PDB file of C-alpha atoms in Angstrom:
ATOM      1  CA  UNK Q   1    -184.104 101.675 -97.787  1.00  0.00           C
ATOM      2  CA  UNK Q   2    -181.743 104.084 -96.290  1.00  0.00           C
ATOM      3  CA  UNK Q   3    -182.446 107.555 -96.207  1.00  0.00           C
ATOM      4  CA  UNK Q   4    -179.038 109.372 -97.774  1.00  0.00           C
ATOM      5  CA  UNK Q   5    -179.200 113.045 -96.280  1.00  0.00           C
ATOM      6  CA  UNK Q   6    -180.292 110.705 -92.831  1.00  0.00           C
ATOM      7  CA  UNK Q   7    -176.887 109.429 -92.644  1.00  0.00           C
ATOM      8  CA  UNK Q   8    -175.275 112.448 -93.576  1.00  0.00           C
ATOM      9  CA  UNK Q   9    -177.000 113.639 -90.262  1.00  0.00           C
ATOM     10  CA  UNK Q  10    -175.858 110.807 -88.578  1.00  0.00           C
ATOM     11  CA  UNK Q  11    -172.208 111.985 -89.398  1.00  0.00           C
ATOM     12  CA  UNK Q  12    -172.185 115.343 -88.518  1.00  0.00           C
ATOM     13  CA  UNK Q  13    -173.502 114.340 -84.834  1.00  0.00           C
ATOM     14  CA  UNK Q  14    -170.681 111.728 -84.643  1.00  0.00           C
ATOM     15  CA  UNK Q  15    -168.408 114.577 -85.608  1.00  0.00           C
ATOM     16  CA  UNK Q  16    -167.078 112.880 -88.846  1.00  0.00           C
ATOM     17  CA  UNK Q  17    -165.807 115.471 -91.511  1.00  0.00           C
ATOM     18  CA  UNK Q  18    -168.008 115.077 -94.866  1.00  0.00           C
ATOM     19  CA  UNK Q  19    -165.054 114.986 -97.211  1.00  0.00           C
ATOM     20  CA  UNK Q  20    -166.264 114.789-101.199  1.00  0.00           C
ATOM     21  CA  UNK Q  21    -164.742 111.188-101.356  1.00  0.00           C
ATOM     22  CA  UNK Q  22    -166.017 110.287 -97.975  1.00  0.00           C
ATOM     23  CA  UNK Q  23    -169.554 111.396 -99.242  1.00  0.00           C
ATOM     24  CA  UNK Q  24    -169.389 110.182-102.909  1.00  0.00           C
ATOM     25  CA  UNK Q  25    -168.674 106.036-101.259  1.00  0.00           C
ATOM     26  CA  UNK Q  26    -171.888 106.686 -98.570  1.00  0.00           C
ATOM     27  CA  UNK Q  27    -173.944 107.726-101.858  1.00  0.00           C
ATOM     28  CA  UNK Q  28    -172.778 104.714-104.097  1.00  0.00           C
ATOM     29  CA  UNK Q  29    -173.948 102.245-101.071  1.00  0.00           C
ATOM     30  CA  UNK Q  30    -177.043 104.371-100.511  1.00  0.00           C
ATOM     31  CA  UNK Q  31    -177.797 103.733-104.339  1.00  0.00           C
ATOM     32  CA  UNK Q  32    -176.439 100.125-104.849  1.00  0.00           C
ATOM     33  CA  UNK Q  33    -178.073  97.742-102.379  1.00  0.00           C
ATOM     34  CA  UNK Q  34    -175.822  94.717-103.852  1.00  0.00           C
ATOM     35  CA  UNK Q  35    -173.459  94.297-100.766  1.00  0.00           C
ATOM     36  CA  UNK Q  36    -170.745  95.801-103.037  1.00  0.00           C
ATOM     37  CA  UNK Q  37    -166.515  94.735-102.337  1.00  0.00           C
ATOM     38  CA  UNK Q  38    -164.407  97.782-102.021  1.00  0.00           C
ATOM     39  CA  UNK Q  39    -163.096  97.229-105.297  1.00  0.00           C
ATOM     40  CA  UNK Q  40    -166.612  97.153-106.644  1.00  0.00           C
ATOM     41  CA  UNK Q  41    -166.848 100.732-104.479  1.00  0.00           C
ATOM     42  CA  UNK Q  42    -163.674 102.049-106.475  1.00  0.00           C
ATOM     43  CA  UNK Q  43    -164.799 100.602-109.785  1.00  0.00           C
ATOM     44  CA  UNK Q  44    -167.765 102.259-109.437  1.00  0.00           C
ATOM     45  CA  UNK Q  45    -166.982 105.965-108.577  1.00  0.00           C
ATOM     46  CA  UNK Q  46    -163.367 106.246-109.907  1.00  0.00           C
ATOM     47  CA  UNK Q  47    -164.399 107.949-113.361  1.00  0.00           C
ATOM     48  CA  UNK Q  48    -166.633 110.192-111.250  1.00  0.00           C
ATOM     49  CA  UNK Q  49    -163.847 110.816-108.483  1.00  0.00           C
ATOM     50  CA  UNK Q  50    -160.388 110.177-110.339  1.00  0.00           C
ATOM     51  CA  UNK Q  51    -158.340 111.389-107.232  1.00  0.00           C
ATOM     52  CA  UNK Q  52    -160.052 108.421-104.920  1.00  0.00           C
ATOM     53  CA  UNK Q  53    -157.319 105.770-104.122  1.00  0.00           C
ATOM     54  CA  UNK Q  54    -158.401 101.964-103.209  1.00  0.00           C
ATOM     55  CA  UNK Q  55    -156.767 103.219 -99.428  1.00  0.00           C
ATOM     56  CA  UNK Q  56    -159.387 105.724 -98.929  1.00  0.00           C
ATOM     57  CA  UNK Q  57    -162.261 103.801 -99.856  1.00  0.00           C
ATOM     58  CA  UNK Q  58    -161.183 101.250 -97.857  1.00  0.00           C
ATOM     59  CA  UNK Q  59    -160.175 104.233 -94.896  1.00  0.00           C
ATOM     60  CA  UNK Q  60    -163.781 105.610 -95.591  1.00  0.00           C
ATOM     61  CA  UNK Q  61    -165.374 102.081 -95.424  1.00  0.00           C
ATOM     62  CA  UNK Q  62    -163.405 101.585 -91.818  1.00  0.00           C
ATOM     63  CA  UNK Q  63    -164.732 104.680 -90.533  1.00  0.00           C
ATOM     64  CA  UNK Q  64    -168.467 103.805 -91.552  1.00  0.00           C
ATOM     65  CA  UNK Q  65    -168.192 100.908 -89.687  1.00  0.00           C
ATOM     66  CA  UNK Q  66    -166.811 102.218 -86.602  1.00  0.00           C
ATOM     67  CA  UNK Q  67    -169.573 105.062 -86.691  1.00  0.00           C
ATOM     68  CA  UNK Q  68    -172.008 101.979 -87.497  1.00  0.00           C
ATOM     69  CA  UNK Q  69    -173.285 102.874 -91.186  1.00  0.00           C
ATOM     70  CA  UNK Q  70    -171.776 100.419 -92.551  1.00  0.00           C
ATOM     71  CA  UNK Q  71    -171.712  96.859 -91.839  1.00  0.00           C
ATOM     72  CA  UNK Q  72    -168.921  94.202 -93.326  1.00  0.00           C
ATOM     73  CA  UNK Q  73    -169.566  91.029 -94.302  1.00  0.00           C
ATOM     74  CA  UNK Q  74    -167.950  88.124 -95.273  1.00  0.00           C
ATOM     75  CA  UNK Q  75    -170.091  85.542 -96.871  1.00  0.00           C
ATOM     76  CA  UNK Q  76    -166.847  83.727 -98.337  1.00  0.00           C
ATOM     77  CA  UNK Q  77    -163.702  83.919 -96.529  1.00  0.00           C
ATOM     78  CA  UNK Q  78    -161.667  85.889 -99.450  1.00  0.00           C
ATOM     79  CA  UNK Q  79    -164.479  88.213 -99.617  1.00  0.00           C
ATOM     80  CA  UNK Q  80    -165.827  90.974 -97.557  1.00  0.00           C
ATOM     81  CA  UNK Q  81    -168.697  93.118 -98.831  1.00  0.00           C
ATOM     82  CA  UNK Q  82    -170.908  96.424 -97.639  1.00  0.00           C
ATOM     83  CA  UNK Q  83    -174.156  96.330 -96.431  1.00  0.00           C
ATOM     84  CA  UNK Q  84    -175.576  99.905 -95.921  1.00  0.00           C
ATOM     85  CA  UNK Q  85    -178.556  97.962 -93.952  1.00  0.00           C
ATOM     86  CA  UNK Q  86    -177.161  97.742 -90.476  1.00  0.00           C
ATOM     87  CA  UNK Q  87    -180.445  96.062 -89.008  1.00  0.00           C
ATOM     88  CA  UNK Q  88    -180.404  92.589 -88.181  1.00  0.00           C
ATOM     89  CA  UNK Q  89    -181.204  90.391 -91.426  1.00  0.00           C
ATOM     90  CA  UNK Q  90    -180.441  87.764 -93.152  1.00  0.00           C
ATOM     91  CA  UNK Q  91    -178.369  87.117 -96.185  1.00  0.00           C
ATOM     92  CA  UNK Q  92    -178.319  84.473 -99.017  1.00  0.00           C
ATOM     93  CA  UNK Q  93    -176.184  84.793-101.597  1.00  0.00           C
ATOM     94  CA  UNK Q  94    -176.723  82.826-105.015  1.00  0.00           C
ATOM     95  CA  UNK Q  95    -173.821  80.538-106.302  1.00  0.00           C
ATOM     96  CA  UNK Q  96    -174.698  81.056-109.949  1.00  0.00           C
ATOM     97  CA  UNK Q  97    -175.675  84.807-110.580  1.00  0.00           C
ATOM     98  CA  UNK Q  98    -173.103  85.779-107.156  1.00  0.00           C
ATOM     99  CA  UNK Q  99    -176.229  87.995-106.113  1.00  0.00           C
ATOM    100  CA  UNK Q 100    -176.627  88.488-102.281  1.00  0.00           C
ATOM    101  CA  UNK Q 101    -180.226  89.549-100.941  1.00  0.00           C
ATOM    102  CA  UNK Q 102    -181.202  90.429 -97.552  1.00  0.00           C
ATOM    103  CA  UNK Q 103    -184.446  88.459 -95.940  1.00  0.00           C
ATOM    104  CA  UNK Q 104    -185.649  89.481 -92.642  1.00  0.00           C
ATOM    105  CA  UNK Q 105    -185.045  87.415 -89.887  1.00  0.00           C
ATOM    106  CA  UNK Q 106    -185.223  87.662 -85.938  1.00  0.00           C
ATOM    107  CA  UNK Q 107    -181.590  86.851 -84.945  1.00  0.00           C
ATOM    108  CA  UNK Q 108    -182.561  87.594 -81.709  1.00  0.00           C
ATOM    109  CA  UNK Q 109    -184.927  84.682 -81.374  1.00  0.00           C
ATOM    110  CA  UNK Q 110    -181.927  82.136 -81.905  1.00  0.00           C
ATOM    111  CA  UNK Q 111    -181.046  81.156 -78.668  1.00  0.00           C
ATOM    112  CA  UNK Q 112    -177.023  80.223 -78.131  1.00  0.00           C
ATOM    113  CA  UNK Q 113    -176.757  78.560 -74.484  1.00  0.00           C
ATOM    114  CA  UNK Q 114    -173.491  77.135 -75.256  1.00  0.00           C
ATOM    115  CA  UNK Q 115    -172.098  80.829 -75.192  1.00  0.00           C
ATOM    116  CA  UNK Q 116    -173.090  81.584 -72.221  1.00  0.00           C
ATOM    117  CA  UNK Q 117    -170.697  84.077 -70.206  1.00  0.00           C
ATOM    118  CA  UNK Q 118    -169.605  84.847 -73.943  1.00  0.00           C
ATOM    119  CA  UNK Q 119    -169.977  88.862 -75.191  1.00  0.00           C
ATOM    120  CA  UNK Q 120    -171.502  88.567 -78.790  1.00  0.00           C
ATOM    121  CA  UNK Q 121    -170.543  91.279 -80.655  1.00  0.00           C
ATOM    122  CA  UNK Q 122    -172.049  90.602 -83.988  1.00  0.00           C
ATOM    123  CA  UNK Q 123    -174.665  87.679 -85.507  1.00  0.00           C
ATOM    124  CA  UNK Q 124    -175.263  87.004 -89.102  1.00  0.00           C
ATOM    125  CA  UNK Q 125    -176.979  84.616 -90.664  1.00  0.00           C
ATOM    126  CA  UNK Q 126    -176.008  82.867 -94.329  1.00  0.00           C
ATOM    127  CA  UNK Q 127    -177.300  80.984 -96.610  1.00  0.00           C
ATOM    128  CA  UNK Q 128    -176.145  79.849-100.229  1.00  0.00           C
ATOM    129  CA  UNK Q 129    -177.708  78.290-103.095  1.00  0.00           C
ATOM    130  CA  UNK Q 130    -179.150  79.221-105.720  1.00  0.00           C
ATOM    131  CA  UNK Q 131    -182.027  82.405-106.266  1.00  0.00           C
ATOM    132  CA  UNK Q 132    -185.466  81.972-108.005  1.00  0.00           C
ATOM    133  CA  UNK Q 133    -184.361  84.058-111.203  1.00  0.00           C
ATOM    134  CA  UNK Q 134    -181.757  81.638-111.636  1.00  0.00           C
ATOM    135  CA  UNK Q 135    -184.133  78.700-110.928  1.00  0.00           C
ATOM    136  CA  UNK Q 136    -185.970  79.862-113.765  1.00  0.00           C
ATOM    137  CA  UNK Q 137    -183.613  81.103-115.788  1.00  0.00           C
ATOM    138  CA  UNK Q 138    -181.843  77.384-115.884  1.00  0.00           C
ATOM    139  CA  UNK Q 139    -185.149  75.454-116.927  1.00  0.00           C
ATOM    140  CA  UNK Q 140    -185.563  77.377-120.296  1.00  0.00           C
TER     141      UNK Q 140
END
């Protein structure tokens, strides 16, 4: 779990100005751990914030990244969702309820000797199928 008022400590040091809307998207991905799409983001807070636009969540999400809060990823190609967890893991998103969970994995360990020479600048890991509520769900 991340620690809220932790990365609003983290922001002040990087010398990033807590605007309301910048604060209000850190809090929604602080409280909803479902690797949310920026749309999902703006869904989610515009009755609470009606002045926030699509561009400044998107503006907001950009600058969480680059201050690495925020990671992006993209377990389809259309789609790229939030992860407030910016330690290595895993994901594995289910094809029937469209849930993604993180599992702990050493990423590290994976050894790549093909890219040798190469500067890795990011490493996921994916998987797809289909999650044990589902599972159990589908033999009722």
């Amino acid at each position: 779990m991340v620690n809220f008022e932790s990365l609003i400590d983290e922001l002040k040091n990087k010398k990033i100005r807590l605007s309301h809307q910048r604060l209000k998207v850190l809090e929604y991905l602080t409280t909803n751990y479902n690797h949310p799409t920026a749309d999902q983001i703006y869904n989610g807070l515009h009755d609470e914030v009606p002045t926030l636009s699509k561009t400044t969540v998107y503006n907001t999400l950009n600058s969480l990244i680059d201050a690495g809060l925020v990671r992006a990823i993209s377990i389809e190609d259309n789609e790229v969702r939030y992860d407030i967890n910016t330690h290595n893991h895993g994901h594995f998103k289910c094809e029937s309820c469209k849930n993604i969970f993180d599992f702990d994995i050493d990423i590290d360990s994976f050894e790549a000797n093909q890219l040798y020479g190469f500067e890795i600048n990011d490493k996921n890991v994916f998987f797809k199928g289909t999650c044990k509520s589902c599972i159990i769900n589908n033999k009722k």
